[in-house]
Amino acid sequence: MQLIVILLATVSILTFLSGVIVFFGASKGDKVRSLWFFLAAIFAAFWMTSIATFMIAKPGDASSIGWHVNWTFASAIFIDVAFLGYTAWKDKYGKPLTFFFLLFGLIVSAFILLQPHLLYKDVILSNTGNSVVMNIGPLYFAYIIFFSLIVPAIVMTFLKQYFKSSSKRKKGSDIVIAISFGTSSLLILVFNLIFPLFNRWDFIWIGPLALSATIIAFYYTILRYRSLNLSSIWLKIFSYIVIIASIAIVYMIIFALIFAALFRGSTPSTEVIILNFIMVVIFICLMPALNQLSVSIRSLISGQKPSKKDETDGK
């Protein structure tokens, strides 16, 4: 549980940083689209944080946990609305489509925040695991219908742009995002919407991790395919942070799987998790120096001076 919470906290910060980089680093012509991406990152960070808070809540937190549960359901709506805005804003029907889903989402989220009993009956907090007793009624079906409509709309928009575009760079960006968004949406549907109906709330952390991978995929396409024009200063300063954090998260997931396999399902202590996380971040930060050292060692072994290419690679 500790590892999951740390991972969710880390990916929420990473997601927020990605949005900050894109918004403040974008050129004036791309400010509107970058704003939609920033909003998606903000709501995603809140969603991840709310899920983490719900997972570690204790029976004594019953008075305050309701707000986090409400926000968990509501923030998920605005994540997809913001993704749609980023995707379709420049299309002919993009603006009216985005505003339609924004209005739809505002109505559903207003009921969730003001009349949460229409969506769920009770929040159960226990030492063996927390859960929510859903109220299968009109609000729940409206919630499901919203995502059943907006997710295909987002994926279809990317696919439409993919087949319409003649640029290989644009095609590469659209297909990467369409696949990553479709995959994360499927995982969220299974582990955050379907499983809870069978009182399985112990896997709701999979959705946020899948969404964080999608945010990183968005950010990757922005860097790789230049789908947005970002200033070089922002790219150099923050992109390195995002890359370091992403590698650290992947390492921690692999570490947890190996630890569980070796110790028969046991989970590492918080101290061990934090120590491993710090060590991997330090190692990644030292990579440029290690690359330079590797170039020097190769030159010593070969008895030749490092080539200009090797020196450049080392830097």
mmCIF file of C-alpha atoms in Angstrom:
data_model
loop_
_atom_site.group_PDB
_atom_site.id
_atom_site.type_symbol
_atom_site.label_atom_id
_atom_site.label_comp_id
_atom_site.label_asym_id
_atom_site.label_seq_id
_atom_site.Cartn_x
_atom_site.Cartn_y
_atom_site.Cartn_z
ATOM 1 C CA MET A 1 0.000 0.000 0.000
ATOM 2 C CA GLN A 2 2.811 2.409 0.877
ATOM 3 C CA LEU A 3 4.436 1.873 -2.513
ATOM 4 C CA ILE A 4 1.161 2.463 -4.346
ATOM 5 C CA VAL A 5 0.518 5.710 -2.481
ATOM 6 C CA ILE A 6 4.077 6.925 -3.128
ATOM 7 C CA LEU A 7 3.732 6.067 -6.806
ATOM 8 C CA LEU A 8 0.401 7.897 -7.053
ATOM 9 C CA ALA A 9 1.860 10.946 -5.310
ATOM 10 C CA THR A 10 4.871 10.884 -7.639
ATOM 11 C CA VAL A 11 2.874 10.500 -10.837
ATOM 12 C CA SER A 12 0.471 13.260 -9.766
ATOM 13 C CA ILE A 13 3.419 15.651 -9.357
ATOM 14 C CA LEU A 14 4.883 14.427 -12.635
ATOM 15 C CA THR A 15 1.547 14.937 -14.396
ATOM 16 C CA PHE A 16 1.205 18.461 -13.024
ATOM 17 C CA LEU A 17 4.782 19.329 -14.068
ATOM 18 C CA SER A 18 4.075 18.115 -17.609
ATOM 19 C CA GLY A 19 1.094 20.463 -17.812
ATOM 20 C CA VAL A 20 3.121 23.380 -16.447
ATOM 21 C CA ILE A 21 5.899 22.819 -18.988
ATOM 22 C CA VAL A 22 3.512 22.652 -21.921
ATOM 23 C CA PHE A 23 1.446 25.688 -20.922
ATOM 24 C CA PHE A 24 4.211 28.120 -19.972
ATOM 25 C CA GLY A 25 6.588 26.891 -22.659
ATOM 26 C CA ALA A 26 4.150 27.022 -25.583
ATOM 27 C CA SER A 27 4.219 29.777 -28.156
ATOM 28 C CA LYS A 28 1.365 32.279 -28.453
ATOM 29 C CA GLY A 29 -0.185 30.421 -31.377
ATOM 30 C CA ASP A 30 -0.488 27.254 -29.315
ATOM 31 C CA LYS A 31 -1.610 28.807 -26.019
ATOM 32 C CA VAL A 32 -5.236 27.641 -26.273
ATOM 33 C CA ARG A 33 -4.360 23.999 -26.959
ATOM 34 C CA SER A 34 -1.634 24.077 -24.324
ATOM 35 C CA LEU A 35 -4.173 25.473 -21.838
ATOM 36 C CA TRP A 36 -6.430 22.463 -22.450
ATOM 37 C CA PHE A 37 -3.481 20.158 -21.843
ATOM 38 C CA PHE A 38 -2.638 22.053 -18.657
ATOM 39 C CA LEU A 39 -6.227 21.685 -17.423
ATOM 40 C CA ALA A 40 -6.154 17.959 -18.188
ATOM 41 C CA ALA A 41 -2.938 17.651 -16.162
ATOM 42 C CA ILE A 42 -4.387 19.627 -13.220
ATOM 43 C CA PHE A 43 -7.576 17.560 -13.022
ATOM 44 C CA ALA A 44 -5.587 14.344 -13.487
ATOM 45 C CA ALA A 45 -3.296 15.318 -10.598
ATOM 46 C CA PHE A 46 -6.331 16.007 -8.388
ATOM 47 C CA TRP A 47 -7.902 12.709 -9.443
ATOM 48 C CA MET A 48 -4.768 10.744 -8.575
ATOM 49 C CA THR A 49 -4.362 12.546 -5.252
ATOM 50 C CA SER A 50 -8.002 11.943 -4.301
ATOM 51 C CA ILE A 51 -7.697 8.220 -5.065
ATOM 52 C CA ALA A 52 -4.499 7.978 -3.009
ATOM 53 C CA THR A 53 -6.190 9.798 -0.111
ATOM 54 C CA PHE A 54 -9.178 7.450 -0.288
ATOM 55 C CA MET A 55 -6.937 4.373 -0.288
ATOM 56 C CA ILE A 56 -5.047 5.375 2.885
ATOM 57 C CA ALA A 57 -8.071 6.810 4.740
ATOM 58 C CA LYS A 58 -8.735 5.377 8.205
ATOM 59 C CA PRO A 59 -12.112 4.795 9.917
ATOM 60 C CA GLY A 60 -11.639 8.038 11.840
ATOM 61 C CA ASP A 61 -11.504 10.031 8.567
ATOM 62 C CA ALA A 62 -15.149 9.371 7.689
ATOM 63 C CA SER A 63 -16.144 13.012 8.166
ATOM 64 C CA SER A 64 -13.708 14.354 5.569
ATOM 65 C CA ILE A 65 -13.321 11.498 3.081
ATOM 66 C CA GLY A 66 -16.652 12.217 1.372
ATOM 67 C CA TRP A 67 -15.205 15.294 -0.342
ATOM 68 C CA HIS A 68 -12.352 13.247 -1.801
ATOM 69 C CA VAL A 69 -14.751 10.599 -3.074
ATOM 70 C CA ASN A 70 -16.957 13.244 -4.696
ATOM 71 C CA TRP A 71 -13.980 14.925 -6.298
ATOM 72 C CA THR A 72 -12.632 11.607 -7.547
ATOM 73 C CA PHE A 73 -15.786 11.052 -9.591
ATOM 74 C CA ALA A 74 -16.123 14.686 -10.712
ATOM 75 C CA SER A 75 -12.496 15.349 -11.680
ATOM 76 C CA ALA A 76 -12.463 12.320 -14.005
ATOM 77 C CA ILE A 77 -15.130 14.086 -16.085
ATOM 78 C CA PHE A 78 -13.053 17.212 -16.639
ATOM 79 C CA ILE A 79 -9.918 15.229 -17.502
ATOM 80 C CA ASP A 80 -11.626 13.883 -20.618
ATOM 81 C CA VAL A 81 -13.272 17.229 -21.442
ATOM 82 C CA ALA A 82 -9.823 18.862 -21.368
ATOM 83 C CA PHE A 83 -8.355 16.057 -23.496
ATOM 84 C CA LEU A 84 -11.138 16.596 -26.027
ATOM 85 C CA GLY A 85 -10.421 20.336 -26.051
ATOM 86 C CA TYR A 86 -6.735 19.682 -26.686
ATOM 87 C CA THR A 87 -7.552 17.189 -29.431
ATOM 88 C CA ALA A 88 -10.403 18.807 -31.340
ATOM 89 C CA TRP A 89 -10.133 22.551 -30.674
ATOM 90 C CA LYS A 90 -8.760 23.399 -34.135
ATOM 91 C CA ASP A 91 -11.237 21.162 -35.985
ATOM 92 C CA LYS A 92 -14.358 22.529 -37.634
ATOM 93 C CA TYR A 93 -16.689 20.902 -35.119
ATOM 94 C CA GLY A 94 -14.172 20.798 -32.303
ATOM 95 C CA LYS A 95 -15.362 23.851 -30.381
ATOM 96 C CA PRO A 96 -19.104 23.004 -30.312
ATOM 97 C CA LEU A 97 -18.303 19.367 -29.498
ATOM 98 C CA THR A 98 -16.058 20.423 -26.612
ATOM 99 C CA PHE A 99 -18.647 22.838 -25.245
ATOM 100 C CA PHE A 100 -21.365 20.174 -25.487
ATOM 101 C CA PHE A 101 -19.380 17.728 -23.368
ATOM 102 C CA LEU A 102 -18.312 20.531 -21.034
ATOM 103 C CA LEU A 103 -21.970 21.401 -20.381
ATOM 104 C CA PHE A 104 -22.856 17.703 -20.032
ATOM 105 C CA GLY A 105 -19.972 17.224 -17.614
ATOM 106 C CA LEU A 106 -20.839 20.303 -15.560
ATOM 107 C CA ILE A 107 -24.405 19.061 -15.053
ATOM 108 C CA VAL A 108 -23.314 15.555 -14.015
ATOM 109 C CA SER A 109 -20.517 16.834 -11.738
ATOM 110 C CA ALA A 110 -22.870 19.360 -10.119
ATOM 111 C CA PHE A 111 -25.178 16.530 -9.068
ATOM 112 C CA ILE A 112 -22.183 14.519 -7.828
ATOM 113 C CA LEU A 113 -20.863 17.386 -5.698
ATOM 114 C CA LEU A 114 -24.243 18.634 -4.421
ATOM 115 C CA GLN A 115 -26.223 15.378 -4.254
ATOM 116 C CA PRO A 116 -23.603 12.611 -3.917
ATOM 117 C CA HIS A 117 -26.153 10.168 -2.463
ATOM 118 C CA LEU A 118 -27.593 9.901 -5.978
ATOM 119 C CA LEU A 119 -24.325 8.297 -7.109
ATOM 120 C CA TYR A 120 -23.294 6.274 -4.075
ATOM 121 C CA LYS A 121 -24.972 5.213 -0.853
ATOM 122 C CA ASP A 122 -22.115 4.999 1.603
ATOM 123 C CA VAL A 123 -18.340 5.117 2.046
ATOM 124 C CA ILE A 124 -16.956 2.217 4.063
ATOM 125 C CA LEU A 125 -13.571 2.723 5.732
ATOM 126 C CA SER A 126 -11.911 -0.257 7.377
ATOM 127 C CA ASN A 127 -8.450 -1.530 8.169
ATOM 128 C CA THR A 128 -8.861 -4.308 5.601
ATOM 129 C CA GLY A 129 -9.666 -1.953 2.713
ATOM 130 C CA ASN A 130 -11.911 0.979 1.821
ATOM 131 C CA SER A 131 -14.879 0.819 -0.516
ATOM 132 C CA VAL A 132 -17.871 2.772 -1.782
ATOM 133 C CA VAL A 133 -21.415 1.381 -2.009
ATOM 134 C CA MET A 134 -22.661 2.577 -5.409
ATOM 135 C CA ASN A 135 -26.232 3.688 -6.070
ATOM 136 C CA ILE A 136 -27.137 2.231 -9.470
ATOM 137 C CA GLY A 137 -29.589 4.903 -10.587
ATOM 138 C CA PRO A 138 -30.071 7.718 -13.130
ATOM 139 C CA LEU A 139 -26.949 9.656 -12.076
ATOM 140 C CA TYR A 140 -24.770 6.562 -12.324
ATOM 141 C CA PHE A 141 -26.080 5.799 -15.823
ATOM 142 C CA ALA A 142 -25.555 9.443 -16.860
ATOM 143 C CA TYR A 143 -21.979 9.142 -15.599
ATOM 144 C CA ILE A 144 -21.402 5.979 -17.639
ATOM 145 C CA ILE A 145 -23.066 7.457 -20.743
ATOM 146 C CA PHE A 146 -20.828 10.521 -20.543
ATOM 147 C CA PHE A 147 -17.649 8.431 -20.746
ATOM 148 C CA SER A 148 -19.176 6.060 -23.287
ATOM 149 C CA LEU A 149 -19.599 9.047 -25.607
ATOM 150 C CA ILE A 150 -16.565 11.232 -24.932
ATOM 151 C CA VAL A 151 -13.861 8.542 -25.011
ATOM 152 C CA PRO A 152 -14.777 7.326 -28.541
ATOM 153 C CA ALA A 153 -15.091 10.984 -29.610
ATOM 154 C CA ILE A 154 -11.512 11.689 -28.493
ATOM 155 C CA VAL A 155 -10.093 8.549 -30.096
ATOM 156 C CA MET A 156 -12.019 9.136 -33.337
ATOM 157 C CA THR A 157 -10.765 12.719 -33.494
ATOM 158 C CA PHE A 158 -7.166 11.547 -33.315
ATOM 159 C CA LEU A 159 -7.804 8.843 -35.922
ATOM 160 C CA LYS A 160 -9.543 11.350 -38.189
ATOM 161 C CA GLN A 161 -6.564 13.683 -37.931
ATOM 162 C CA TYR A 162 -4.238 10.747 -38.544
ATOM 163 C CA PHE A 163 -5.874 9.756 -41.851
ATOM 164 C CA LYS A 164 -6.370 13.371 -42.906
ATOM 165 C CA SER A 165 -2.813 14.524 -42.281
ATOM 166 C CA SER A 166 -0.075 14.168 -44.905
ATOM 167 C CA SER A 167 2.718 14.871 -42.418
ATOM 168 C CA LYS A 168 4.543 11.807 -41.090
ATOM 169 C CA ARG A 169 5.364 13.751 -37.936
ATOM 170 C CA LYS A 170 1.694 14.590 -37.311
ATOM 171 C CA LYS A 171 0.620 11.037 -38.101
ATOM 172 C CA GLY A 172 3.140 9.661 -35.614
ATOM 173 C CA SER A 173 1.905 11.995 -32.884
ATOM 174 C CA ASP A 174 -1.778 11.187 -33.467
ATOM 175 C CA ILE A 175 -1.379 7.416 -33.532
ATOM 176 C CA VAL A 176 0.762 7.335 -30.367
ATOM 177 C CA ILE A 177 -1.753 9.455 -28.461
ATOM 178 C CA ALA A 178 -4.782 7.549 -29.808
ATOM 179 C CA ILE A 179 -3.312 4.192 -28.743
ATOM 180 C CA SER A 180 -2.146 5.403 -25.324
ATOM 181 C CA PHE A 181 -5.411 7.208 -24.555
ATOM 182 C CA GLY A 182 -7.539 4.287 -25.737
ATOM 183 C CA THR A 183 -5.507 1.822 -23.661
ATOM 184 C CA SER A 184 -5.615 3.919 -20.484
ATOM 185 C CA SER A 185 -9.358 4.537 -20.924
ATOM 186 C CA LEU A 186 -9.951 0.795 -21.225
ATOM 187 C CA LEU A 187 -7.963 0.122 -18.037
ATOM 188 C CA ILE A 188 -9.832 2.886 -16.195
ATOM 189 C CA LEU A 189 -13.151 1.433 -17.388
ATOM 190 C CA VAL A 190 -12.238 -2.012 -16.078
ATOM 191 C CA PHE A 191 -10.513 -1.190 -12.779
ATOM 192 C CA ASN A 192 -12.221 2.080 -11.805
ATOM 193 C CA LEU A 193 -15.776 1.570 -13.042
ATOM 194 C CA ILE A 194 -16.525 -2.127 -13.556
ATOM 195 C CA PHE A 195 -14.519 -3.737 -10.740
ATOM 196 C CA PRO A 196 -16.019 -1.412 -8.065
ATOM 197 C CA LEU A 197 -19.475 -2.710 -9.007
ATOM 198 C CA PHE A 198 -18.317 -6.064 -7.651
ATOM 199 C CA ASN A 199 -16.884 -4.387 -4.546
ATOM 200 C CA ARG A 200 -13.308 -4.667 -5.802
ATOM 201 C CA TRP A 201 -11.772 -1.315 -4.900
ATOM 202 C CA ASP A 202 -8.262 -2.644 -4.320
ATOM 203 C CA PHE A 203 -7.280 -2.137 -7.967
ATOM 204 C CA ILE A 204 -8.413 1.481 -8.458
ATOM 205 C CA TRP A 205 -4.764 2.604 -8.411
ATOM 206 C CA ILE A 206 -4.237 1.012 -11.849
ATOM 207 C CA GLY A 207 -6.353 3.687 -13.544
ATOM 208 C CA PRO A 208 -4.252 6.646 -12.329
ATOM 209 C CA LEU A 209 -1.000 4.913 -13.288
ATOM 210 C CA ALA A 210 -2.420 4.186 -16.752
ATOM 211 C CA LEU A 211 -3.547 7.800 -17.118
ATOM 212 C CA SER A 212 -0.121 9.074 -16.057
ATOM 213 C CA ALA A 213 1.392 6.946 -18.833
ATOM 214 C CA THR A 214 -0.986 8.653 -21.275
ATOM 215 C CA ILE A 215 0.032 12.115 -20.023
ATOM 216 C CA ILE A 216 3.672 11.154 -20.529
ATOM 217 C CA ALA A 217 2.796 9.875 -24.021
ATOM 218 C CA PHE A 218 1.203 13.253 -24.778
ATOM 219 C CA TYR A 219 4.317 14.985 -23.533
ATOM 220 C CA TYR A 220 6.543 12.610 -25.504
ATOM 221 C CA THR A 221 4.725 13.418 -28.754
ATOM 222 C CA ILE A 222 5.068 17.133 -28.044
ATOM 223 C CA LEU A 223 8.841 16.684 -27.705
ATOM 224 C CA ARG A 224 9.327 14.028 -30.388
ATOM 225 C CA TYR A 225 6.968 15.300 -33.080
ATOM 226 C CA ARG A 226 6.807 18.986 -32.104
ATOM 227 C CA SER A 227 3.007 18.961 -32.013
ATOM 228 C CA LEU A 228 3.318 22.158 -29.966
ATOM 229 C CA ASN A 229 6.025 24.789 -30.259
ATOM 230 C CA LEU A 230 7.784 24.963 -26.893
ATOM 231 C CA SER A 231 10.631 27.264 -25.916
ATOM 232 C CA SER A 232 14.019 25.584 -25.586
ATOM 233 C CA ILE A 233 14.593 26.948 -22.069
ATOM 234 C CA TRP A 234 11.532 25.194 -20.661
ATOM 235 C CA LEU A 235 12.387 22.013 -22.510
ATOM 236 C CA LYS A 236 15.915 21.848 -21.128
ATOM 237 C CA ILE A 237 14.984 22.653 -17.541
ATOM 238 C CA PHE A 238 11.813 20.662 -16.967
ATOM 239 C CA SER A 239 11.983 17.898 -19.559
ATOM 240 C CA TYR A 240 14.981 16.434 -17.774
ATOM 241 C CA ILE A 241 12.963 16.406 -14.532
ATOM 242 C CA VAL A 242 10.050 14.642 -16.224
ATOM 243 C CA ILE A 243 12.352 12.041 -17.782
ATOM 244 C CA ILE A 244 14.114 11.380 -14.469
ATOM 245 C CA ALA A 245 10.810 10.973 -12.624
ATOM 246 C CA SER A 246 9.407 8.686 -15.337
ATOM 247 C CA ILE A 247 12.433 6.390 -15.218
ATOM 248 C CA ALA A 248 12.298 6.379 -11.409
ATOM 249 C CA ILE A 249 8.620 5.356 -11.453
ATOM 250 C CA VAL A 250 9.269 2.500 -13.888
ATOM 251 C CA TYR A 251 12.179 1.364 -11.717
ATOM 252 C CA MET A 252 10.038 1.411 -8.563
ATOM 253 C CA ILE A 253 7.327 -0.677 -10.227
ATOM 254 C CA ILE A 254 9.897 -3.249 -11.369
ATOM 255 C CA PHE A 255 11.489 -3.201 -7.901
ATOM 256 C CA ALA A 256 8.130 -3.860 -6.235
ATOM 257 C CA LEU A 257 7.362 -6.772 -8.562
ATOM 258 C CA ILE A 258 10.765 -8.376 -7.952
ATOM 259 C CA PHE A 259 10.498 -7.788 -4.187
ATOM 260 C CA ALA A 260 7.057 -9.406 -4.095
ATOM 261 C CA ALA A 261 8.297 -12.385 -6.128
ATOM 262 C CA LEU A 262 11.352 -12.932 -3.922
ATOM 263 C CA PHE A 263 9.587 -12.493 -0.598
ATOM 264 C CA ARG A 264 6.324 -14.243 -1.473
ATOM 265 C CA GLY A 265 3.961 -11.288 -1.790
ATOM 266 C CA SER A 266 5.494 -9.145 0.931
ATOM 267 C CA THR A 267 5.701 -5.409 0.390
ATOM 268 C CA PRO A 268 8.805 -3.325 1.136
ATOM 269 C CA SER A 269 8.742 -0.904 4.055
ATOM 270 C CA THR A 270 8.355 2.831 3.500
ATOM 271 C CA GLU A 271 12.007 3.405 4.404
ATOM 272 C CA VAL A 272 13.174 0.877 1.794
ATOM 273 C CA ILE A 273 10.913 2.418 -0.854
ATOM 274 C CA ILE A 274 12.110 5.961 -0.197
ATOM 275 C CA LEU A 275 15.768 4.868 -0.127
ATOM 276 C CA ASN A 276 15.433 3.068 -3.461
ATOM 277 C CA PHE A 277 13.660 6.032 -5.004
ATOM 278 C CA ILE A 278 16.376 8.444 -3.841
ATOM 279 C CA MET A 279 19.137 6.142 -5.083
ATOM 280 C CA VAL A 280 17.676 5.749 -8.553
ATOM 281 C CA VAL A 281 17.170 9.531 -8.874
ATOM 282 C CA ILE A 282 20.791 10.112 -7.838
ATOM 283 C CA PHE A 283 21.966 7.509 -10.347
ATOM 284 C CA ILE A 284 19.989 9.098 -13.187
ATOM 285 C CA CYS A 285 21.304 12.570 -12.286
ATOM 286 C CA LEU A 286 24.846 11.189 -12.488
ATOM 287 C CA MET A 287 24.295 9.692 -15.946
ATOM 288 C CA PRO A 288 25.978 12.585 -17.856
ATOM 289 C CA ALA A 289 29.079 12.299 -15.671
ATOM 290 C CA LEU A 290 29.069 8.502 -16.026
ATOM 291 C CA ASN A 291 28.826 8.811 -19.806
ATOM 292 C CA GLN A 292 31.798 11.167 -19.830
ATOM 293 C CA LEU A 293 33.738 8.765 -17.611
ATOM 294 C CA SER A 294 32.897 5.921 -19.989
ATOM 295 C CA VAL A 295 34.307 7.916 -22.917
ATOM 296 C CA SER A 296 37.522 8.581 -20.989
ATOM 297 C CA ILE A 297 37.901 4.905 -20.026
ATOM 298 C CA ARG A 298 37.418 3.788 -23.627
ATOM 299 C CA SER A 299 40.078 6.239 -24.767
ATOM 300 C CA LEU A 300 42.524 4.957 -22.117
ATOM 301 C CA ILE A 301 41.944 1.339 -23.155
ATOM 302 C CA SER A 302 42.332 2.075 -26.841
ATOM 303 C CA GLY A 303 45.275 4.420 -26.292
ATOM 304 C CA GLN A 304 43.631 7.120 -28.386
ATOM 305 C CA LYS A 305 42.201 10.514 -27.599
ATOM 306 C CA PRO A 306 38.416 10.715 -27.425
ATOM 307 C CA SER A 307 36.880 11.697 -30.739
ATOM 308 C CA LYS A 308 34.739 14.788 -30.993
ATOM 309 C CA LYS A 309 31.710 12.560 -31.466
ATOM 310 C CA ASP A 310 32.471 10.632 -28.262
ATOM 311 C CA GLU A 311 32.968 13.859 -26.342
ATOM 312 C CA THR A 312 29.639 15.116 -27.625
ATOM 313 C CA ASP A 313 27.929 11.841 -26.666
ATOM 314 C CA GLY A 314 29.468 12.051 -23.219
ATOM 315 C CA LYS A 315 28.013 15.478 -22.725
#
